[in-house]
XYZ file of C-alpha atoms in Angstrom:
624
model
C 91.535 89.439 131.578
C 94.074 92.042 130.520
C 97.556 92.187 131.718
C 97.246 95.909 132.091
C 94.185 98.033 132.828
C 95.239 100.726 130.423
C 92.887 101.118 127.394
C 94.026 99.437 124.305
C 94.121 101.440 121.004
C 92.475 98.394 119.316
C 90.099 97.553 122.082
C 87.779 95.207 120.051
C 90.788 93.363 118.693
C 92.398 93.121 122.027
C 89.300 91.824 123.656
C 88.982 88.987 120.913
C 92.545 88.058 121.705
C 92.009 87.964 125.339
C 88.858 85.721 124.978
C 90.854 83.329 122.745
C 93.741 83.182 125.335
C 91.736 83.157 128.582
C 88.935 80.936 127.357
C 85.296 81.245 127.275
C 84.480 81.854 130.972
C 82.167 84.617 131.887
C 84.090 87.805 132.986
C 82.229 87.669 136.272
C 83.766 84.189 137.032
C 87.260 85.599 136.256
C 86.700 88.626 138.337
C 85.672 86.271 141.189
C 88.695 84.049 140.757
C 91.016 87.045 140.582
C 89.621 88.394 143.859
C 89.870 84.876 145.671
C 93.588 84.586 144.635
C 94.620 88.225 145.590
C 92.583 88.799 148.807
C 94.879 88.472 151.960
C 93.896 85.273 154.064
C 95.996 85.458 157.203
C 94.836 87.242 160.222
C 96.848 88.289 163.427
C 95.612 85.169 165.004
C 97.005 82.870 162.277
C 100.568 81.480 162.897
C 103.278 82.611 160.516
C 103.269 80.090 157.416
C 106.072 79.812 154.909
C 105.486 79.488 151.198
C 104.085 75.972 150.411
C 102.974 75.236 154.195
C 99.737 73.393 154.284
C 98.139 75.989 156.583
C 98.549 78.898 154.213
C 97.449 76.802 151.240
C 94.338 75.510 153.120
C 93.330 78.987 153.903
C 93.481 79.980 150.169
C 91.596 76.594 149.413
C 88.909 77.766 151.862
C 88.515 81.129 150.144
C 88.313 79.301 146.756
C 85.652 77.056 148.263
C 83.657 80.088 149.592
C 83.883 82.047 146.324
C 83.565 79.424 143.527
C 81.083 76.709 142.749
C 81.711 73.146 144.471
C 84.147 70.877 142.643
C 81.217 68.593 141.460
C 79.612 71.625 139.661
C 82.947 72.624 138.177
C 83.308 69.222 136.704
C 80.517 70.339 134.250
C 82.287 73.580 133.562
C 85.809 72.385 132.284
C 86.613 75.912 130.971
C 86.165 77.206 134.596
C 88.274 74.393 136.141
C 91.089 75.073 133.468
C 91.003 78.780 134.209
C 91.165 78.113 138.048
C 94.315 76.120 137.538
C 95.790 78.463 135.113
C 95.302 81.583 137.215
C 96.447 79.838 140.423
C 99.574 78.706 138.593
C 100.398 82.200 137.725
C 99.595 83.536 141.196
C 101.163 80.775 143.226
C 102.524 77.560 141.703
C 102.450 75.690 145.136
C 98.735 76.390 145.508
C 98.119 75.307 141.941
C 99.833 71.818 142.401
C 97.999 71.417 145.790
C 94.729 72.321 144.165
C 95.228 69.890 141.203
C 95.869 67.093 143.741
C 93.124 68.158 146.122
C 90.424 68.590 143.362
C 91.135 66.088 140.572
C 92.989 63.188 142.347
C 91.527 63.216 145.888
C 87.922 64.652 145.407
C 87.951 63.127 141.789
C 88.674 59.660 143.103
C 85.840 59.955 145.823
C 83.179 61.257 143.298
C 84.003 59.048 140.336
C 84.924 55.816 141.992
C 82.682 55.402 145.017
C 79.612 53.413 144.250
C 77.702 55.173 146.938
C 78.972 58.695 147.999
C 76.372 59.279 150.958
C 78.785 57.785 153.668
C 81.423 60.054 152.471
C 79.274 63.189 152.193
C 80.961 64.917 155.270
C 84.368 64.353 153.859
C 83.367 65.606 150.296
C 81.772 68.732 151.916
C 84.881 69.460 154.041
C 87.215 68.919 150.863
C 84.979 71.127 148.663
C 84.780 73.933 151.207
C 88.504 73.866 152.004
C 88.037 72.762 155.643
C 90.296 69.750 154.867
C 93.209 69.342 152.548
C 92.985 66.555 149.998
C 96.007 64.193 149.472
C 96.835 61.529 146.956
C 99.238 58.786 147.999
C 100.179 56.559 144.976
C 103.987 56.758 144.425
C 106.142 54.364 146.566
C 109.535 55.386 147.461
C 111.464 52.092 146.729
C 111.003 51.324 143.119
C 110.665 52.917 139.708
C 107.241 52.532 138.069
C 105.617 51.729 141.343
C 102.176 52.442 139.889
C 102.589 49.012 138.096
C 103.508 47.273 141.239
C 101.719 48.732 144.203
C 103.023 47.044 147.370
C 100.889 48.877 150.022
C 98.339 46.304 151.130
C 94.655 46.595 152.230
C 93.723 43.351 153.831
C 89.971 42.582 154.093
C 88.802 41.593 157.468
C 85.629 39.475 157.027
C 84.762 39.703 160.706
C 84.469 43.578 160.978
C 84.064 44.097 157.072
C 86.897 46.638 157.310
C 90.231 46.924 155.503
C 93.557 46.898 157.247
C 96.147 49.127 155.673
C 99.687 48.199 155.898
C 102.994 49.118 154.557
C 105.052 45.920 154.375
C 108.501 47.568 154.290
C 110.504 50.707 153.699
C 110.340 50.408 149.947
C 106.610 50.563 149.869
C 106.393 53.925 151.822
C 104.295 56.344 150.163
C 105.439 59.860 148.942
C 103.286 63.076 149.010
C 102.478 66.532 150.250
C 100.988 65.655 153.611
C 103.544 67.165 156.092
C 101.453 69.918 157.789
C 100.159 67.964 160.714
C 98.224 71.050 162.042
C 95.411 70.933 159.476
C 92.880 68.170 158.723
C 93.983 65.925 155.901
C 91.988 63.439 153.883
C 94.013 61.095 151.560
C 93.065 58.715 148.752
C 95.528 55.916 149.114
C 96.247 53.570 146.251
C 96.760 49.933 147.651
C 96.647 46.391 146.676
C 93.476 44.641 147.838
C 93.991 41.176 149.459
C 90.859 38.954 150.263
C 91.598 35.787 152.180
C 95.236 36.119 151.122
C 94.463 36.580 147.264
C 95.499 39.618 145.415
C 92.441 41.204 143.891
C 93.933 44.196 142.178
C 94.752 47.786 142.879
C 92.067 50.091 144.373
C 91.668 53.504 146.063
C 90.756 53.989 149.616
C 89.770 57.004 151.692
C 91.868 57.388 154.670
C 91.907 60.257 157.304
C 95.507 61.159 157.942
C 94.829 63.330 160.721
C 92.344 65.838 162.240
C 94.756 68.707 162.742
C 96.171 67.659 166.013
C 98.545 65.026 164.654
C 98.549 61.687 162.665
C 95.676 59.386 163.018
C 96.251 56.161 164.794
C 98.449 53.755 162.687
C 99.531 56.615 160.323
C 103.257 57.439 160.392
C 104.536 60.633 158.733
C 108.232 61.396 158.329
C 110.114 64.774 158.827
C 109.784 67.021 155.790
C 111.714 66.536 152.537
C 112.617 70.036 151.411
C 112.166 70.945 147.882
C 113.321 74.535 147.273
C 112.206 74.647 143.684
C 108.485 73.933 144.538
C 108.028 74.482 148.301
C 105.423 72.103 149.548
C 105.022 69.795 152.704
C 106.516 66.764 151.164
C 106.948 63.717 153.468
C 106.851 59.965 153.417
C 103.887 58.155 154.752
C 103.383 54.590 155.987
C 100.638 52.653 157.512
C 100.671 50.001 160.372
C 97.265 48.494 160.815
C 95.099 51.420 159.910
C 91.523 50.425 159.858
C 89.424 51.490 156.842
C 85.662 51.253 156.801
C 83.934 49.271 153.976
C 82.397 52.518 152.788
C 85.741 54.054 152.293
C 86.689 51.625 149.687
C 86.406 53.255 146.257
C 85.427 50.052 144.664
C 84.443 51.300 141.319
C 81.827 48.617 140.821
C 83.735 45.697 142.637
C 82.268 44.312 145.803
C 82.734 41.770 148.456
C 79.587 39.874 149.364
C 78.367 38.857 152.781
C 80.249 35.566 152.578
C 83.574 37.309 151.883
C 83.630 36.447 148.247
C 85.042 39.361 146.044
C 83.407 40.056 142.659
C 84.919 42.535 140.069
C 83.015 43.066 136.841
C 86.258 44.275 135.152
C 87.770 40.736 135.516
C 91.323 41.972 134.756
C 94.054 43.301 137.057
C 95.212 45.605 134.334
C 91.768 47.003 133.566
C 91.118 47.487 137.352
C 94.461 49.566 137.534
C 93.332 51.713 134.578
C 90.057 52.217 136.159
C 91.469 53.264 139.537
C 93.921 55.592 137.898
C 91.343 57.110 135.437
C 90.903 60.230 137.751
C 94.162 61.509 136.297
C 92.356 62.382 133.104
C 90.858 65.609 134.773
C 94.453 66.688 135.920
C 96.066 65.889 132.482
C 93.134 67.921 130.822
C 93.559 71.052 133.031
C 97.398 70.985 133.587
C 98.115 72.106 129.948
C 96.064 75.364 130.847
C 98.404 75.995 133.758
C 101.592 75.210 131.674
C 100.375 77.557 128.936
C 99.505 80.339 131.499
C 102.963 80.193 133.131
C 104.618 80.057 129.790
C 102.822 83.219 128.532
C 103.265 85.022 131.727
C 106.894 84.374 131.707
C 107.306 85.258 128.103
C 105.373 88.600 128.713
C 107.807 89.429 131.687
C 110.782 88.674 129.607
C 109.670 90.716 126.592
C 108.874 93.631 128.745
C 112.183 93.393 130.402
C 113.927 93.100 127.121
C 112.202 96.094 125.636
C 112.977 98.371 128.725
C 116.420 97.076 129.613
C 119.321 99.024 127.809
C 122.406 97.270 127.121
C 125.842 98.772 127.079
C 127.453 96.179 124.903
C 130.097 97.624 122.413
C 127.947 96.547 119.509
C 125.240 99.047 120.150
C 125.714 101.001 123.422
C 122.285 101.981 125.003
C 120.225 99.792 122.620
C 117.428 97.686 124.429
C 118.030 93.987 124.641
C 115.182 93.409 122.352
C 117.106 94.879 119.466
C 119.377 91.964 119.487
C 118.371 89.097 117.152
C 119.486 86.532 119.727
C 117.056 87.933 122.285
C 114.272 88.259 119.943
C 114.552 84.587 118.852
C 114.390 83.571 122.570
C 111.824 85.806 124.102
C 109.472 86.119 121.178
C 110.045 82.455 120.705
C 108.696 81.812 124.199
C 105.744 84.161 123.362
C 105.035 81.822 120.443
C 105.432 78.823 122.447
C 102.892 80.261 124.988
C 100.361 80.775 122.129
C 100.970 77.273 120.897
C 100.462 75.795 124.311
C 97.232 77.810 124.627
C 96.117 76.064 121.550
C 97.135 72.677 122.930
C 95.402 73.517 126.137
C 92.132 73.845 124.196
C 92.823 70.516 122.545
C 93.222 68.806 125.799
C 89.908 70.152 127.048
C 88.401 68.921 123.701
C 89.861 65.527 124.279
C 88.766 65.346 127.848
C 85.090 66.160 126.648
C 85.316 63.374 124.120
C 86.578 60.719 126.580
C 84.381 58.210 128.311
C 86.039 58.644 131.764
C 87.033 55.129 131.657
C 90.453 53.616 130.627
C 91.169 52.970 127.052
C 91.398 49.228 127.557
C 94.784 49.166 125.880
C 97.507 46.791 126.987
C 99.629 48.358 129.916
C 103.092 49.357 128.656
C 105.993 50.971 130.457
C 103.480 52.950 132.627
C 99.681 52.765 133.020
C 99.173 56.411 131.826
C 99.061 55.942 128.020
C 96.666 53.161 128.637
C 94.386 55.277 130.759
C 94.251 57.972 127.943
C 97.032 58.266 125.378
C 95.936 61.596 124.141
C 95.587 63.339 127.471
C 98.780 61.812 128.737
C 100.465 63.198 125.668
C 98.918 66.644 126.241
C 100.407 66.613 129.862
C 103.803 65.645 128.818
C 104.307 67.966 125.890
C 102.793 71.096 127.444
C 104.648 70.668 130.725
C 108.105 69.933 128.821
C 107.618 72.799 126.337
C 106.631 75.353 128.939
C 109.530 74.409 131.172
C 111.960 74.799 128.314
C 110.644 78.124 127.444
C 110.386 79.464 130.889
C 114.078 78.503 131.580
C 115.147 80.333 128.520
C 113.278 83.346 129.554
C 114.779 83.157 132.980
C 118.364 82.929 131.563
C 117.629 85.826 129.166
C 116.719 88.259 132.073
C 120.098 87.597 133.894
C 120.199 88.104 137.535
C 116.680 89.363 137.566
C 115.442 86.176 136.150
C 116.782 84.248 139.194
C 115.166 86.370 141.941
C 112.165 84.693 143.568
C 110.099 87.853 143.531
C 110.137 87.891 139.797
C 108.337 84.613 139.558
C 110.160 82.876 136.912
C 111.911 80.609 139.330
C 108.590 79.628 140.769
C 107.256 78.822 137.298
C 110.277 76.824 136.334
C 110.135 74.689 139.640
C 106.385 74.055 139.191
C 106.889 72.893 135.626
C 109.923 70.844 136.236
C 108.293 69.132 139.145
C 105.331 68.159 137.092
C 107.544 66.559 134.505
C 107.657 63.483 136.704
C 104.463 64.152 138.795
C 101.151 63.218 137.501
C 102.771 60.564 135.134
C 106.368 60.672 134.223
C 106.560 62.578 130.977
C 109.660 60.436 129.737
C 107.841 57.278 130.229
C 104.612 58.557 128.548
C 106.749 59.300 125.438
C 108.235 55.880 125.544
C 104.787 54.339 125.718
C 103.318 56.437 122.965
C 106.409 55.996 120.673
C 106.255 52.224 121.265
C 102.589 52.120 120.364
C 103.128 54.198 117.193
C 105.887 51.808 116.080
C 103.697 48.686 116.718
C 100.611 49.893 114.904
C 100.398 49.923 111.044
C 101.168 53.053 109.272
C 98.399 55.558 109.305
C 96.826 57.180 106.273
C 98.118 60.739 106.233
C 95.686 63.311 107.517
C 94.995 66.409 105.290
C 92.886 68.257 107.902
C 95.458 71.030 108.367
C 97.699 70.802 105.364
C 97.386 72.762 102.093
C 96.683 70.998 98.654
C 100.378 71.913 97.640
C 103.329 71.079 99.737
C 104.500 74.185 101.578
C 108.257 75.090 101.349
C 107.972 78.580 102.997
C 108.721 78.185 106.793
C 107.060 81.623 107.511
C 103.688 80.047 106.371
C 101.377 78.789 109.132
C 100.889 75.636 106.995
C 104.629 74.760 106.892
C 105.125 73.123 110.213
C 101.975 71.061 110.598
C 102.884 69.494 107.312
C 106.529 68.962 108.230
C 105.751 67.663 111.685
C 103.375 65.028 110.232
C 106.016 63.972 107.630
C 108.659 63.823 110.362
C 106.482 61.540 112.586
C 105.729 59.240 109.590
C 109.289 58.789 108.462
C 110.680 58.363 112.069
C 108.013 55.718 112.716
C 108.804 53.868 109.546
C 112.526 53.852 110.255
C 111.869 52.526 113.809
C 109.568 49.802 112.425
C 112.559 48.747 110.243
C 114.903 48.656 113.165
C 112.438 46.872 115.261
C 112.059 44.117 112.633
C 115.849 43.718 112.287
C 116.187 43.744 116.121
C 113.465 40.992 116.347
C 115.156 38.804 113.793
C 118.533 39.135 115.446
C 117.126 38.473 118.836
C 115.221 35.371 117.736
C 112.727 34.927 120.252
C 114.524 36.937 123.049
C 112.520 38.648 125.830
C 110.784 41.920 124.809
C 113.228 43.882 127.004
C 116.212 42.805 124.852
C 114.377 43.828 121.743
C 113.285 47.250 123.001
C 116.006 48.333 125.159
C 118.298 49.500 122.295
C 115.446 51.417 120.836
C 114.056 53.355 123.874
C 115.915 56.688 123.281
C 114.564 56.881 119.667
C 111.168 55.476 120.581
C 110.916 58.229 123.147
C 111.961 60.763 120.484
C 109.044 59.478 118.343
C 106.685 60.084 121.269
C 107.857 63.680 121.438
C 107.585 64.154 117.616
C 103.983 62.830 117.716
C 103.230 65.212 120.589
C 104.710 68.189 118.640
C 102.598 67.213 115.633
C 99.494 67.159 117.678
C 100.301 70.732 119.067
C 100.967 71.920 115.390
C 97.591 70.799 114.386
C 95.946 72.379 117.415
C 97.659 75.690 116.468
C 96.351 75.334 112.859
C 92.822 74.486 113.946
C 92.688 77.417 116.413
C 93.705 79.818 113.675
C 91.197 78.274 111.180
C 88.384 78.734 113.917
C 89.531 82.367 114.637
C 87.977 85.491 113.151
C 90.351 87.019 110.341
C 91.672 90.070 112.222
C 92.934 88.326 115.392
C 94.039 85.374 113.244
C 96.262 87.754 111.178
C 97.814 89.076 114.529
C 98.443 85.480 115.706
C 99.676 84.047 112.438
C 103.293 85.156 112.720
C 103.429 83.702 116.346
C 102.062 80.330 115.030
C 104.581 80.273 112.310
C 107.420 81.244 114.819
C 106.434 78.371 117.043
C 106.873 75.984 114.006
C 110.433 77.368 113.210
C 111.353 77.272 116.747
C 110.261 73.559 117.159
C 111.843 72.581 113.902
C 115.236 74.129 114.850
C 114.934 72.026 118.183
C 114.422 68.824 116.218
C 116.744 69.720 113.481
C 119.050 66.590 113.844
C 116.171 64.156 113.701
C 114.476 66.035 110.817
C 117.724 65.933 108.761
C 118.499 62.205 109.796
C 115.127 60.915 108.459
C 115.159 63.151 105.419
C 112.249 65.325 106.359
C 114.172 68.374 105.857
C 117.117 69.103 103.538
C 120.337 70.836 104.700
C 119.728 73.764 102.425
C 116.284 74.030 104.087
C 117.619 73.909 107.563
C 120.118 76.707 106.664
C 117.189 79.020 106.033
C 115.524 78.609 109.360
C 117.362 81.355 111.270
C 116.576 83.756 108.646
C 112.797 82.733 108.656
C 112.853 83.143 112.476
C 114.121 86.739 112.082
C 111.551 87.593 109.395
C 108.792 86.248 111.732
C 110.247 88.257 114.677
C 109.928 91.473 112.641
C 106.304 90.506 111.865
C 105.547 90.042 115.556
C 107.405 93.053 117.031
C 104.789 95.741 115.884
C 102.118 93.546 117.544
C 103.787 93.290 120.932
C 101.646 95.759 122.811
C 98.463 93.916 121.723
C 99.926 90.417 122.508
C 101.454 91.129 125.755
C 98.155 92.906 126.963
C 96.285 89.896 125.895
C 98.605 87.129 126.968
C 99.520 88.371 130.488
C 97.554 88.327 133.735
C 96.715 91.328 136.128
C 99.616 92.945 137.740
C 98.507 92.377 141.314
C 98.180 88.641 140.596
C 101.704 88.360 139.267
C 103.402 91.080 141.452
C 106.744 90.916 139.791
C 108.892 94.012 139.433
C 110.431 92.415 136.261
C 107.345 93.304 134.222
C 106.957 96.946 135.611
C 107.469 99.977 133.337
C 110.701 100.680 135.290
C 111.896 97.416 136.731
C 114.719 98.902 138.709
C 112.334 101.332 140.516
C 109.808 98.620 140.992
C 112.342 96.523 142.721
C 113.772 99.398 144.754
C 110.127 99.964 145.985
C 109.892 96.514 147.573
C 113.304 96.608 149.356
C 114.008 97.918 152.878
C 117.229 99.744 153.315
C 119.531 100.192 156.274
C 121.624 103.273 156.320
C 124.897 103.358 158.089
C 125.920 106.001 160.660
C 128.197 108.959 160.020
C 131.893 108.077 160.033
């Protein structure tokens, strides 16, 4: 879908770029999605609802439910699911986060983990239609890494064959977006099953938090926890003897027989936890599309602003901001990051399609996320972090205008920063991935995206994939040596004593591994793209590589992947690539952005000052 409805001078090329960026969805689906996200939903009878309020968001979920296929059908159309979350992130980040939880975590848990969904058919129908809001309660407030040590208890009552849900103390209180008591809310609650006083592992349970008139019996909801960066109805929730029917146990193949004896075919608490949390895979597969979309749109807004904003600096009075090299490297670099994340989002959907849906079976590490799916967890972490960094840079480069809420950059940054810890903490994911890479034997280098001869020109699209791979290999080998030395020095000490001094560099290795994956996704995308659009995108691909290399410069030099003389050349390479991108900007911004009525930001208008003036009301003082 074009950013602007004005005809492109290169219509066929522009359409090819838009298809690459916005995926393979039918235009009719995108048109329906556009309408569903921009049609007003409030009526005169609706009470006023601030941004992030559950009533307003539920109305929008209801429109999406009316206009689009049900979630179970969308599961078979991952491109459509990804587009839904990308477009909703650009239009309303609070809606996007709610929809991700509502669909992938709440509905996804019910659909994927229930052995028999027929007793839950009414709840599934209400959630798919947007008549009830879906909530996912996993995080507990009192300890870090609570996913690995869930303390909320579901005690099996053999007399009634129900489960009794209890919060044992304040530290086990759940945290989530469930504070709008005036709407029906259905939660999937992660709790530790207890049968005859014995721990049987962590499962998901479907719990009705309330019917719209207040909390259900035994459910306690706190006052709201305000979060200005991402306004949603965050609260803490606890349970005091809530009775959950047996059919609401999302048992995932486990059962309790008529004599009260539990049976779990997985046979392992760790495997059961992975199985319960596997619904996160859908979220990790589609969040990269939302990250890429917000990054691209932020870059488009910042580029358009820099093109049209004259600067009265003494170096060049009247020159537009985009004439300055520092501004070019920042906003064109963000555009390059947006393209790279778009390629990574395609890679995430590929990884989701290739997954079995079950956990990997790997040993749990610092968190369960990498064990559930290392590749999808990596995609979530790297796309969210990269987009947050790029959007923050765009925001700062737009000065005061970048901080105004109506220009959307603050919304996008808040969404991305919130997701750095939501849906699996990105830092811990990188720790886990880095640790796994250090522990595994060195891999045979791949040649899938590298040229036959080592590439020394950083303006080549092959330079960064090759360097990123070498960087990962050298850093991993360096850490293996340090781990051996630490193990020898510790002489039988607990793993914490061995790993604790290494964690910072282990996390860096996880990030470097993620950067290499993105580099290879970019190279793969260009190889699969027709020659003309590939030629337009090649300078952006190379600029992404140079931008990422400059960010990792210290580590690249420390491990010997890059020489100081090569590092000195990178700013000049960035400038040459900016020069190659500049003539293509009209094509790129038209393809990368979203419709103006969806974004509704004066920052991207042809005359930003006039557009801002048009949305303001003025009060005229009386005559003196």
